[in-house]
Coordinates of C-alpha atoms in Angstrom, one line a residue:
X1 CA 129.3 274.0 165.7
X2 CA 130.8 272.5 168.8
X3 CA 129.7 273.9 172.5
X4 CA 133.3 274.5 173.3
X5 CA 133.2 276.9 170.1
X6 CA 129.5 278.2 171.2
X7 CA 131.2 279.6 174.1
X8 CA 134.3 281.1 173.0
X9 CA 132.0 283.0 170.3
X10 CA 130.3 284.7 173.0
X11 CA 133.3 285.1 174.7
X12 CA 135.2 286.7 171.8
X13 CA 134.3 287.9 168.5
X14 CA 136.9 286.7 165.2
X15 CA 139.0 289.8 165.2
X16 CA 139.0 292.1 161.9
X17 CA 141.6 291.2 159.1
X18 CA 143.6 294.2 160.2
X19 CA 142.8 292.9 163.8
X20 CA 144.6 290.2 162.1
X21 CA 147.1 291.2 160.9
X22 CA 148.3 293.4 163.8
X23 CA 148.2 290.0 166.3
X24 CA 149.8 288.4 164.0
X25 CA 152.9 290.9 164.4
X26 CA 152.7 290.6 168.0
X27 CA 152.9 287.1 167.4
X28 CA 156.2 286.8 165.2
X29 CA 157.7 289.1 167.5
X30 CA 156.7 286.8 170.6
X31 CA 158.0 283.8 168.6
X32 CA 161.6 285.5 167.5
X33 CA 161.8 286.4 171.2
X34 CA 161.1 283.0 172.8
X35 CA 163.2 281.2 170.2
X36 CA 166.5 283.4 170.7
X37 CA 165.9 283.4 174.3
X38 CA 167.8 279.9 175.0
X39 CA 169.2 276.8 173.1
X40 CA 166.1 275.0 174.0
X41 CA 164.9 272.9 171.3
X42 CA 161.9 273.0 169.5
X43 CA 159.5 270.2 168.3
X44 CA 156.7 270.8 166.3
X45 CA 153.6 269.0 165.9
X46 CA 152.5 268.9 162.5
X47 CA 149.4 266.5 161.1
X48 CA 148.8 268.3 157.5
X49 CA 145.8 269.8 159.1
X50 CA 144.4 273.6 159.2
X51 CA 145.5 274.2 162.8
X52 CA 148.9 272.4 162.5
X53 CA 150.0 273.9 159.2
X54 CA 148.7 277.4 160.2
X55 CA 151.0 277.0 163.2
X56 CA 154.0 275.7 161.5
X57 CA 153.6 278.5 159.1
X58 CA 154.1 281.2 161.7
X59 CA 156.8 279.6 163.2
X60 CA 158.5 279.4 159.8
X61 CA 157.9 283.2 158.9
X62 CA 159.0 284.3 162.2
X63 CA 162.5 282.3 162.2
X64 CA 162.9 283.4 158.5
X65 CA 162.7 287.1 159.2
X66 CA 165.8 286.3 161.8
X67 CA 169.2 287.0 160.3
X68 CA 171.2 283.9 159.7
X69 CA 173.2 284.2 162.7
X70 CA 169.9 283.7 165.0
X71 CA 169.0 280.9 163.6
X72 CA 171.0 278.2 165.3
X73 CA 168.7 276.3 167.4
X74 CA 167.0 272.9 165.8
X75 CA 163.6 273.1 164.9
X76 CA 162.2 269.5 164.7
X77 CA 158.8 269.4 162.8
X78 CA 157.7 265.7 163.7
X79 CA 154.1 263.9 162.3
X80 CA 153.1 260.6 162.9
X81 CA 151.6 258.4 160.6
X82 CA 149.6 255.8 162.5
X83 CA 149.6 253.5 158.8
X84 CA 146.2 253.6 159.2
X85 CA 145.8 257.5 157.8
X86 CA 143.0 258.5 155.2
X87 CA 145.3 257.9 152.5
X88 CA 144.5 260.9 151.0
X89 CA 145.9 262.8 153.6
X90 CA 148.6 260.3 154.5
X91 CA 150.2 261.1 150.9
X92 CA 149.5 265.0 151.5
X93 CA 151.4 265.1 154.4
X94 CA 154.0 263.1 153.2
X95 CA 154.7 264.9 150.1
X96 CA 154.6 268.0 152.4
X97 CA 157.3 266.8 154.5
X98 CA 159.3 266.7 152.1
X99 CA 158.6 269.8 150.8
X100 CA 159.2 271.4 153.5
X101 CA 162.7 269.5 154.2
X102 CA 164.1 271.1 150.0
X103 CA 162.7 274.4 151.0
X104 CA 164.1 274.5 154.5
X105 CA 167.3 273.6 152.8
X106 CA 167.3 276.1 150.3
X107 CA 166.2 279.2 152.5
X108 CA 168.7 278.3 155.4
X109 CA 165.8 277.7 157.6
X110 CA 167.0 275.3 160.6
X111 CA 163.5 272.9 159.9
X112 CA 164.3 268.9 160.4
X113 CA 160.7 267.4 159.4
X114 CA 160.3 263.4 160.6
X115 CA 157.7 261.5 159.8
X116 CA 157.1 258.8 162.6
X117 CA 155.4 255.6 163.1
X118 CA 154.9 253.0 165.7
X119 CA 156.8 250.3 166.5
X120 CA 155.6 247.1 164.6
X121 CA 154.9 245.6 167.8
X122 CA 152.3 248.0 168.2
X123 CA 150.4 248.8 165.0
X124 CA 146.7 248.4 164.6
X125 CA 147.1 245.5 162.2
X126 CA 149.0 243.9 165.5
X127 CA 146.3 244.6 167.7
X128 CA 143.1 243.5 165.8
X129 CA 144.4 240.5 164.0
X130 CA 147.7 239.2 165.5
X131 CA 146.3 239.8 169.3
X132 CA 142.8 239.6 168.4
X133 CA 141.9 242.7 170.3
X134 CA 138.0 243.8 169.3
X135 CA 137.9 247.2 167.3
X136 CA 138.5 250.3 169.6
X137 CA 135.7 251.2 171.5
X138 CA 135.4 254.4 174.3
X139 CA 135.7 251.8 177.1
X140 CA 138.6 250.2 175.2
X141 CA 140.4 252.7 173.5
X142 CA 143.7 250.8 173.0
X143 CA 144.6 252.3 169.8
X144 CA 145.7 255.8 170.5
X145 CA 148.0 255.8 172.8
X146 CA 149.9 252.7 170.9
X147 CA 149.4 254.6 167.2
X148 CA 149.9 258.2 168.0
X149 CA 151.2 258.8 171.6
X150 CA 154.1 256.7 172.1
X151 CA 155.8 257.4 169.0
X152 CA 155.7 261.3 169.0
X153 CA 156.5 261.0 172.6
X154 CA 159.4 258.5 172.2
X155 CA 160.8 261.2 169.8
X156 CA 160.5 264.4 172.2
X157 CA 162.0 262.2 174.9
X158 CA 164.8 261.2 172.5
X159 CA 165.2 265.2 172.3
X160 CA 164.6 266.1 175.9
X161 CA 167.9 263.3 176.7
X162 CA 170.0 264.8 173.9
X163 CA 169.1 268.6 175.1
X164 CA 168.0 268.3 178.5
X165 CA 164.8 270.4 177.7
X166 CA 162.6 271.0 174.9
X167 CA 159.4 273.1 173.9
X168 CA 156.3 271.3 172.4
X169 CA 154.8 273.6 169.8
X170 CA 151.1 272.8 169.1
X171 CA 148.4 274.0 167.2
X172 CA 145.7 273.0 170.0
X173 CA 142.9 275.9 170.0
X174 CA 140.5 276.0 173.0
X175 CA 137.5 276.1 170.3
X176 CA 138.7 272.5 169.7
X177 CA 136.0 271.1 172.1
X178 CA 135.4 271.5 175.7
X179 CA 137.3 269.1 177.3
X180 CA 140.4 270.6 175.4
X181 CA 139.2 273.9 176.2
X182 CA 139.1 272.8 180.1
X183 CA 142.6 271.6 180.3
X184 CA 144.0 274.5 178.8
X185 CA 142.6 277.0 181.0
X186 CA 143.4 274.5 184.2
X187 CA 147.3 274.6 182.9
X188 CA 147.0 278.5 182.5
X189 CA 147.6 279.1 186.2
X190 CA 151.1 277.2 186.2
X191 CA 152.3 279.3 182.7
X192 CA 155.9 280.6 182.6
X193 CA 154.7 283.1 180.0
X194 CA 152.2 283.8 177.8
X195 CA 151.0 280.5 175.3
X196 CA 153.7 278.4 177.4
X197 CA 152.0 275.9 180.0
X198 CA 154.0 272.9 181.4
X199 CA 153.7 269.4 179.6
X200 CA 151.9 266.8 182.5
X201 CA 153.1 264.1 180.4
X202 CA 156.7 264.7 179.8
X203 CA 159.0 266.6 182.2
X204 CA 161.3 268.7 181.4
X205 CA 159.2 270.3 178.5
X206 CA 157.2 272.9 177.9
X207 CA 154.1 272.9 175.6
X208 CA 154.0 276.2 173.4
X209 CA 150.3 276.7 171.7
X210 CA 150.7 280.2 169.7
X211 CA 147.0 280.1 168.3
X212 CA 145.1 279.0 171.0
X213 CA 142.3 281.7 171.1
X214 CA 141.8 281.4 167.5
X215 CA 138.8 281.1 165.7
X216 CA 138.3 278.8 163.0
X217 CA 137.9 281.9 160.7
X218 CA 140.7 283.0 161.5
X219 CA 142.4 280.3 161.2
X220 CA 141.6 280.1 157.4
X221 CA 141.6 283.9 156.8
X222 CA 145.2 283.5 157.3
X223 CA 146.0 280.4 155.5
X224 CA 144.2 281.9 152.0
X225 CA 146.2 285.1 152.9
X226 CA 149.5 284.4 154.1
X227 CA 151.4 282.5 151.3
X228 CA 152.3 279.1 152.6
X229 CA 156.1 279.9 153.0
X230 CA 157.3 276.3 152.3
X231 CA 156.1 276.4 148.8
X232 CA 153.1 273.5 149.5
X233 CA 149.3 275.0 148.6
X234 CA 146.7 276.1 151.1
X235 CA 144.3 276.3 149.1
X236 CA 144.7 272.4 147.9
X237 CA 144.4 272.1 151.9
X238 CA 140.8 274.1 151.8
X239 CA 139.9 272.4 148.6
X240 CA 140.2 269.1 150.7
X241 CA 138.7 270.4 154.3
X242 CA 135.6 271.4 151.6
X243 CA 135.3 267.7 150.9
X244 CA 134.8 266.1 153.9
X245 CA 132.1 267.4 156.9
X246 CA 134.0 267.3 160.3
X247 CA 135.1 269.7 161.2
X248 CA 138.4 269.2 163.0
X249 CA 141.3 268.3 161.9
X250 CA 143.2 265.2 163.7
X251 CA 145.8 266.3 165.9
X252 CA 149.3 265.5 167.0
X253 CA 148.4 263.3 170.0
X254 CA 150.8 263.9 173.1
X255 CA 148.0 263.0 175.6
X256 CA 144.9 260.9 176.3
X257 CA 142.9 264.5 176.9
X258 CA 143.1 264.9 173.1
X259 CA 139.8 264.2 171.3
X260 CA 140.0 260.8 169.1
X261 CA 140.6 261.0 165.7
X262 CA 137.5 259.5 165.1
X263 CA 135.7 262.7 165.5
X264 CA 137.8 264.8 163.8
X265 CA 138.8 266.0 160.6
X266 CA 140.8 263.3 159.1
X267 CA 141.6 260.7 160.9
X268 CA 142.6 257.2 161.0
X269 CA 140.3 255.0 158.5
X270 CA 139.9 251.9 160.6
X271 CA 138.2 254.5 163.3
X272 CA 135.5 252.9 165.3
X273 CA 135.2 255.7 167.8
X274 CA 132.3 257.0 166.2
X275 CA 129.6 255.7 164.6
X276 CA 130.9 256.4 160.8
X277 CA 133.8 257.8 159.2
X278 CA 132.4 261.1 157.6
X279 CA 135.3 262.7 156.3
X280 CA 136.2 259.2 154.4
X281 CA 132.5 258.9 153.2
X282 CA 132.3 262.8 152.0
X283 CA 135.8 262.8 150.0
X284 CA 133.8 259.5 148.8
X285 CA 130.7 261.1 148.1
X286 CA 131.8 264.5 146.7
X287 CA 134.8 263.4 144.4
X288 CA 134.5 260.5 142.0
X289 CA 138.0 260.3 141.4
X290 CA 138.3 259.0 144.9
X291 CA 135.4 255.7 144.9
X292 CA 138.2 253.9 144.5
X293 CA 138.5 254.4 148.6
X294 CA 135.0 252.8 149.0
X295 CA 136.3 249.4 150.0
X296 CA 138.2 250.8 153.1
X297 CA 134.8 252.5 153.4
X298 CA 133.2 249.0 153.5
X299 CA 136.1 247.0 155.4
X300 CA 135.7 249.5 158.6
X301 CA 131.8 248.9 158.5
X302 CA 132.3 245.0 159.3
X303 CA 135.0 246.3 162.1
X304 CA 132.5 248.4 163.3
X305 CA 129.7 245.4 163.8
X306 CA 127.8 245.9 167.2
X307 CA 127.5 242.3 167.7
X308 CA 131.1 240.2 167.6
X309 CA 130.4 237.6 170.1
X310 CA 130.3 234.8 167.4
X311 CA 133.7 236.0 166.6
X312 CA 135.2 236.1 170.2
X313 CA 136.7 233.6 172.6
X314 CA 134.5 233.4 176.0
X315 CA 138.0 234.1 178.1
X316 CA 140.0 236.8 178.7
X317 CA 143.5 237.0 176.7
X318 CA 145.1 235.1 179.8
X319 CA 142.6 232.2 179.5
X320 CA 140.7 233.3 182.2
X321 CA 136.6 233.9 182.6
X322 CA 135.2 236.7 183.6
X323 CA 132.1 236.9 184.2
X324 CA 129.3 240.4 183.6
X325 CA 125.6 241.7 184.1
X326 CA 124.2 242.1 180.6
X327 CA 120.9 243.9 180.5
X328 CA 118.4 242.2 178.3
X329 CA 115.0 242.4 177.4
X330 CA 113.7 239.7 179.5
X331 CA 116.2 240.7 182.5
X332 CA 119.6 240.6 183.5
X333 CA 121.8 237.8 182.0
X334 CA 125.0 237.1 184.0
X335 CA 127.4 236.0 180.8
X336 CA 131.4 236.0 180.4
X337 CA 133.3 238.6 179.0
X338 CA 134.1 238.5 175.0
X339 CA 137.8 237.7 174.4
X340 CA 139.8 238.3 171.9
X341 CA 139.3 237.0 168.1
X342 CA 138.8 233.8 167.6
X343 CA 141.8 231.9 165.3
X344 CA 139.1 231.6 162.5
X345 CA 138.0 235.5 162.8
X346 CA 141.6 236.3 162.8
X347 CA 142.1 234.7 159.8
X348 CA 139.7 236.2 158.2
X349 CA 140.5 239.8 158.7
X350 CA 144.0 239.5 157.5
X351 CA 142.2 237.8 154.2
X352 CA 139.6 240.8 153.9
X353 CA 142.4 243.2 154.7
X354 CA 144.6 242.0 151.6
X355 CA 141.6 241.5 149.7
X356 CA 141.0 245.1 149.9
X357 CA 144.7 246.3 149.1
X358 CA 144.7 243.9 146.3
X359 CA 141.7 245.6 144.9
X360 CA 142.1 249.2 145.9
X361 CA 145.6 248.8 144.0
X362 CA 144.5 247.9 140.8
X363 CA 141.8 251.0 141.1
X364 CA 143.8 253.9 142.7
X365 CA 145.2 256.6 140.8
X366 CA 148.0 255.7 139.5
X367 CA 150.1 257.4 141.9
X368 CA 148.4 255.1 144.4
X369 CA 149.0 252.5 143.1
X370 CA 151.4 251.4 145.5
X371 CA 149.3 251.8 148.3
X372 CA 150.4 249.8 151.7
X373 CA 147.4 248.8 153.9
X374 CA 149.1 246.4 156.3
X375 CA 153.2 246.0 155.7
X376 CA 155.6 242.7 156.2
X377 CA 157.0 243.2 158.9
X378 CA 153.5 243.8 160.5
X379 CA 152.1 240.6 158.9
X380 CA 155.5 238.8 160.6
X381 CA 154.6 240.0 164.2
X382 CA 151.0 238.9 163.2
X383 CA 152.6 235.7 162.4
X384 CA 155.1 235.3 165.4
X385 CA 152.4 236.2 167.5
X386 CA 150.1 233.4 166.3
X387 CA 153.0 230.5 166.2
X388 CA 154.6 231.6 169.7
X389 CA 151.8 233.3 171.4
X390 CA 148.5 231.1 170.2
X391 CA 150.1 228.3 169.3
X392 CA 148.8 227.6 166.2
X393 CA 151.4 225.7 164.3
X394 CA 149.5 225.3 161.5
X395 CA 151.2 228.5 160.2
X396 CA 148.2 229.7 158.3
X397 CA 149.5 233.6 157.3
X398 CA 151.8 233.0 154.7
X399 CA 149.4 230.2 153.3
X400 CA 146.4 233.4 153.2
X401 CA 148.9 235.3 151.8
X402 CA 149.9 233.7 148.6
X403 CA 146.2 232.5 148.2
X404 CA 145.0 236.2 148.1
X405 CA 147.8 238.0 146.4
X406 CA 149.4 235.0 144.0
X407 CA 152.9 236.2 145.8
X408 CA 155.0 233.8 148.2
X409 CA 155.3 235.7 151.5
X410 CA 158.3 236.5 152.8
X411 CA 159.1 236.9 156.0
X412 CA 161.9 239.4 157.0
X413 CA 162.4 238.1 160.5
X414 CA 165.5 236.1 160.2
X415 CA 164.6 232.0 160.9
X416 CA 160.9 232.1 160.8
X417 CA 160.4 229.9 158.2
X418 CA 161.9 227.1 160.3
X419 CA 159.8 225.1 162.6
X420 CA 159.1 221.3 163.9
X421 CA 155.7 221.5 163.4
X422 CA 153.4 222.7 160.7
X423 CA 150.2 222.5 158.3
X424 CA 150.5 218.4 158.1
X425 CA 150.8 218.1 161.9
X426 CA 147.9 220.5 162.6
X427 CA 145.9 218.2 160.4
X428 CA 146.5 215.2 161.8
X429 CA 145.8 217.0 165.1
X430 CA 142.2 218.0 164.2
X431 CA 141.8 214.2 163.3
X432 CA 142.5 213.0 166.5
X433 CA 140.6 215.5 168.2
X434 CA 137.5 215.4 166.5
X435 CA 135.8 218.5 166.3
X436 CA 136.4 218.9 169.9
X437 CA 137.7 222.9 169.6
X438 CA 139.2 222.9 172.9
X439 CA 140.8 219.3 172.8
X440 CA 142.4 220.8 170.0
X441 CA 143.7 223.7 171.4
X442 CA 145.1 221.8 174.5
X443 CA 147.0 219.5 172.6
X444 CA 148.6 222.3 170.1
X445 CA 149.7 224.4 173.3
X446 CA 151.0 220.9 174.7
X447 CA 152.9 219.6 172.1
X448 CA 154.2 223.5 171.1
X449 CA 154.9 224.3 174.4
X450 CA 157.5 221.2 174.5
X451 CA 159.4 222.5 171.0
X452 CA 159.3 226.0 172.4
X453 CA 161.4 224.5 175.8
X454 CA 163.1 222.0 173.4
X455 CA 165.2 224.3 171.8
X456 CA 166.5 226.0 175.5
X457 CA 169.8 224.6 177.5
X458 CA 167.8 225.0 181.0
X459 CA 163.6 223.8 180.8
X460 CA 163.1 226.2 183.8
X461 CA 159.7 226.6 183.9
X462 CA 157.8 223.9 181.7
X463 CA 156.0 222.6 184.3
X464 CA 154.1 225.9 185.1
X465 CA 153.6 227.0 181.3
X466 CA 152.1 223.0 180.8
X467 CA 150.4 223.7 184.2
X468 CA 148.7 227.1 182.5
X469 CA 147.9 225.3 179.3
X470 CA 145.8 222.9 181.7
X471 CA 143.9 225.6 183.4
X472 CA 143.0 227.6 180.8
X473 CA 142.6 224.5 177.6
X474 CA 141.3 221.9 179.3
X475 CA 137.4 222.6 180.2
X476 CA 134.9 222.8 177.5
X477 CA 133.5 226.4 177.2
X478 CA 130.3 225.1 179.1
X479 CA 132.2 223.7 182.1
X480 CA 134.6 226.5 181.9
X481 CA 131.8 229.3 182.0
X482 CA 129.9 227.3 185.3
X483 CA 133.0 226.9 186.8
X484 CA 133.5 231.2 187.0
X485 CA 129.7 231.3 188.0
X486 CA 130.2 229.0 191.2
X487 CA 133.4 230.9 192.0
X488 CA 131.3 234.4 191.3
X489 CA 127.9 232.9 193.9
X490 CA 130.5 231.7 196.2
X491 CA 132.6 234.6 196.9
X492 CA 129.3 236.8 196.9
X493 CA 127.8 234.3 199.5
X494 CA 131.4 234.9 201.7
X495 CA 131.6 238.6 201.2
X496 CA 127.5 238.3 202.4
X497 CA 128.1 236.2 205.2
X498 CA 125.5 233.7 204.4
X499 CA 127.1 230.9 206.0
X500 CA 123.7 228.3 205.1
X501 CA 124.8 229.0 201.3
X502 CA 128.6 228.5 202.0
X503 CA 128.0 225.3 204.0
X504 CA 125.9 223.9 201.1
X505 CA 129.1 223.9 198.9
X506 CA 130.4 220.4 198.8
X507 CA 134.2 219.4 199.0
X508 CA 134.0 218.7 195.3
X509 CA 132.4 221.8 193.8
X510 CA 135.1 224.2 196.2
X511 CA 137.9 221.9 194.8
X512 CA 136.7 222.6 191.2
X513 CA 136.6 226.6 192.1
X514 CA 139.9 226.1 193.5
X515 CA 141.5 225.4 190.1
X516 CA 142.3 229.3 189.6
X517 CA 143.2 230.5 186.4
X518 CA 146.9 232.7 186.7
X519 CA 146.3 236.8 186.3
X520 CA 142.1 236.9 187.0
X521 CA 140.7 238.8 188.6
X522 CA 140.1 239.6 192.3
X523 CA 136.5 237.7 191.9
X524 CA 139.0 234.3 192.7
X525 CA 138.5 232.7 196.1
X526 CA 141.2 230.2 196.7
X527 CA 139.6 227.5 198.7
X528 CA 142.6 228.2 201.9
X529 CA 140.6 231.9 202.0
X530 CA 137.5 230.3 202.3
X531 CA 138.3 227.6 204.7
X532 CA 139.7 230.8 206.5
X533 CA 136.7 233.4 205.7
X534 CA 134.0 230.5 206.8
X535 CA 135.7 229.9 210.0
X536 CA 135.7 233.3 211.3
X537 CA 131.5 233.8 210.3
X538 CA 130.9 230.1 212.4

C-alpha cells in the first residue's frame, strides 16, 4: 500500500455498499447536470484500466438514463497507445474500443472512442535507435511527454479549436500517490464546482475527476457490481489486475505530474523507470499461455543495463563535449558526458528488436500472431534519420532488415530508395580510412554533406554545415576530450581570478580552446572573452 493511500485511509473509511450505492446516485445526478448544463464538449480519458473504465462507466449510465433529446453534446472517449503497450492490454483496449463504438451506436449513446498514437517522428523506436537517445531514465525522462502527452493533448486542443472549450474527464484518485494527491488538493482552491478544477496545461479546459476520493475497494466493488454498460467484461479486467502485482493502473497522461507508467499497473514494456517490469513479469509468471511474452521480458533487461558507456558516443548529440564529476571509488573522475548510441549499438537494437517480433510471432496465440513491435514507417524515420541526420550512407536498415526477417523492406516514404551514395562507397571509405573511426566519420559527413547541398538551387550555407562537420569530426576522442578539460580549468581559473594560472596558458593551447563547438554549453570561453576577462583582473 502506497503512503498517499496510507493517508487517505485514516482520512476516510471505504464507504458501505449501500454508502455506495447512494453516492453513486448523487453522482449520476451531478454528471446529467453538468452535461446538460452547456454545449461544452467532453473528452474522456480512457486507458483500459480500473480507474478509467470505472469512470467511463458512470459517465455512460448517467447520459444513458437522459432521454434522447439530452443527449446532443459529443462525448469523445480518446486512449493512447504509445506502440509500446503490454500487448496484452494494448489488444484489450483495442478490442474495447470498438466495443464500445457498436454499442454506442446501437443504444443512441453520443460516445466517439479514438485510439491515438504519436507522431512517427516521435515514437520510442525513434528515440532509442534512430536518435540514439539512452533508455529513459528519471533525469532523462524523454519518453512520456513524446508517447503519451502530446498526442492526447494534440487531440483535446483539436477539440478546444473546434468548440472553443472542453472538459477533461479523468479517472485520477488522490489514493493514486502523493504527489498526485498534492496537486489535486492545490487545484481545489481554484474549482468552479465540485470535481471541476482548471487544466494548468491547456487553457480553455476544464479537468472533471468524478471518483477522486475513491478507494481502491470501491473502485472494484462497483466494477463486479455494476454491469459494464458497453457490453465488454469486468471481470476479464479483474481476472487480469489478479495477474500482475502493481497496483496501479497506467493513466491517460495530460501532464508531467502524472506518475510514470513504469510504476504502475500496466504500462509501456520498454519501461526503464523502474527497476523491473512486474506487471509484464507476473502475467509471465502466473499464466503460461503468455511465456510467449518472455522475450520482450528479456529485450527490456539489456535496455535496462546500468553500464552503456561502451555503447555511447563521448559527445553530446550536437558534437559537442561536455564534461562531469563522476564519483568513484578511488575519487572523483572528471569524464565527458555519454552521447547518444553509437552507429554499431544502433544497429544492433533495431536487429534484437526484429529478432524478437520475428520470434514472438511464430509463438503468440494465434490471435497475436500479427503482433507489431516497431512499424515501417517508424523504421523509415529510423532510416532518414541515419542517411540525413548521421550521415551514414552506407544505408544499413533495409540491409538488417531482410537479413533478420527474409523480407525486402520497403520503404513508404516516397524517393528513399534513391541516393548517390551507398553500401560500395561506404566500403571503400573504411579502406581509406583505416580503422581510424573518426577519420571515417569526417569524411562520410564531408562527402554527404556536398550531395545533400548538390541537390539545392541556392548552396546557402555549406560552408558553415562543412565548418560544423570540422569541429565536431575532426579530433580523435582523446584530443577532443583534453580539449573540453583545458576549456573546463581555464574558465574555472577566470571565473577564480587566478591570473598566475591564466597567464600560464600559451597562445597555442587558448587558440585550440577557442575552436568552440556550435550549441555547448555556457562552460565555452571564447578566447575575445578572455583576452577581455584577463585584462580587467591585471
Amino acid at each position: 500500500m502506497t503512503t498517499a493511500q496510507q493517508a487517505e485511509n485514516k482520512n476516510q473509511q471505504t464507504r458501505t455498499v449501500a454508502e455506495l450505492v447512494d453516492y453513486i446516485q448523487v453522482l449520476t445526478t451531478e454528471i446529467q447536470e453538468l452535461y446538460c448544463l452547456d454545449e461544452i464538449p467532453w473528452v474522456v480519458g480512457y486507458s483500459g484500466g480500473k480507474d478509467s473504465t470505472a469512470t467511463l462507466q458512470l459517465i455512460w449510465n448517467a447520459i444513458a438514463a437522459l432521454p434522447p433529446e439530452k443527449r446532443t453534446k459529443t462525448i469523445y472517449v480518446i486512449t493512447t497507445d504509445t506502440l509500446v503497450e503490454n500487448p496484452i492490454v494494448a489488444a484489450w483496449v483495442r478490442s474495447s474500443l470498438k466495443q464500445m463504438k457498436s454499442e454506442a451506436q446501437a443504444q443512441g449513446l453520443p460516445f466517439e472512442p479514438h485510439l491515438l498514437q504519436p507522431d512517427f517522428k516521435e515514437t520510442f523506436w525513434v528515440g532509442l535507435i534512430g536518435k540514439g537517445y539512452p533508455a529513459p531514465r528519471g533525469k532523462f525522462r524523454w519518453c512520456t511527454e513524446r508517447l503519451k502527452i502530446n498526442p492526447s493533448n494534440r487531440f483535446i486542443r483539436d477539440v478546444i479549436r473546434a468548440s472553443g472549450e472542453a472538459i477533461v474527464v479523468l479517472g485520477t484518485r488522490k489514493a493514486e500517490s502523493t504527489k498526485r494527491a498534492s496537486r489535486m488538493k492545490k487545484l481545489e482552491a481554484q474549482r468552479v464546482r465540485d470535481h471541476l478544477s482548471p487544466n494548468m496545461n491547456l487553457p480553455n479546459s476544464l479537468v472533471y475527476s468524478p471518483i477522486e476520493d475513491w478507494q481502491n475497494d470501491e473502485v472494484w466493488i462497483y466494477l463486479m457490481q455494476w454491469e459494464n454498460p458497453w457490453g465488454y467484461s469486468n471481470k476479464d479486467l479483474f481476472s487480469m489486475y489478479r495477474g500482475a502485482s502493481a497496483d496501479n493502473e497506467c493513466p491517460l497522461v495530460v501532464d508531467t505530474s502524472t506518475p510514470s507508467c513504469g510504476s504502475s499497473r500496466f504500462g509501456c514494456w520498454v519501461c526503464t523507470l523502474v527497476s523491473q517490469d512486474k506487471s509484464l513479469a507476473a502475467m509471465i509468471q502466473n499464466d503460461e499461455e503468455k511465456e510467449w511474452m518472455q522475450p520482450l521480458l528479456d529485450f527490456r533487461k539489456e535496455l535496462d543495463a546500468e553500464e552503456t558507456r561502451d555503447k555511447r558516443d563521448f559527445r553530446r548529440r550536437n558534437g559537442g563535449v561536455q564534461l562531469y564529476e563522476r564519483n568513484l571509488d578511488e575519487g572523483i573522475s572528471i569524464e565527458p558526458i555519454p552521447g547518444p548510441f553509437i552507429k554499431e549499438a544502433r544497429e544492433d537494437w533495431l536487429r534484437q528488436l526484429l529478432t524478437v517480433q520475428k520470434e514472438i510471432r511464430q509463438t503468440a496465440p494465434e490471435n497475436m500472431r500479427d503482433i507489431t513491435l516497431i512499424t515501417l514507417e517508424e523504421m523509415s524515420e529510423i532510416r532518414r534519420i541515419w542517411l540525413e541526420e548521421r550521415h551514414e550512407f552506407d544505408d544499413s536498415l533495409p540491409r538488417i532488415y531482410e537479413e533478420v526477417t527474409g523480407e525486402e523492406f520497403q520503404d513508404p516514404r516516397p524517393g528513399a530508395d534513391y541516393s548517390l551514395l551507398g553500401r560500395d562507397e561506404w566500403i571503400v571509405l573504411e579502406e581509406i580510412c583505416e580503422g581510424d573511426a573518426m577519420h571515417l566519420e569526417l569524411m562520410a559527413k564531408l562527402l554527404d554533406t556536398e550531395r545533400q547541398y548538390r541537390k539545392k538551387t541556392r548552396r546557402v550555407g555549406i560552408y558553415d554545415t562543412l565548418e560544423k562537420c570540422f569541429n565536431t569530426s575532426s579530433r580523435s576522442p582523446e584530443d577532443a576530450i583534453k580539449n573540453a578539460r583545458l576549456k573546463r580549468e581555464l574558465s574555472e581559473a577566470v571565473s577564480q581570478g587566478d591570473v598566475a594560472k591564466v597567464k600560464q596558458m600559451t597562445l597555442g593551447d587558448v587558440a585550440s580552446i577557442n575552436e568552440v563547438d556550435e550549441g555547448e554549453s555556457d562552460q565555452q570561453v571564447t578566447w575575445a572573452s578572455m583576452k577581455f576577462k584577463k585584462e580587467i583582473l591585471e
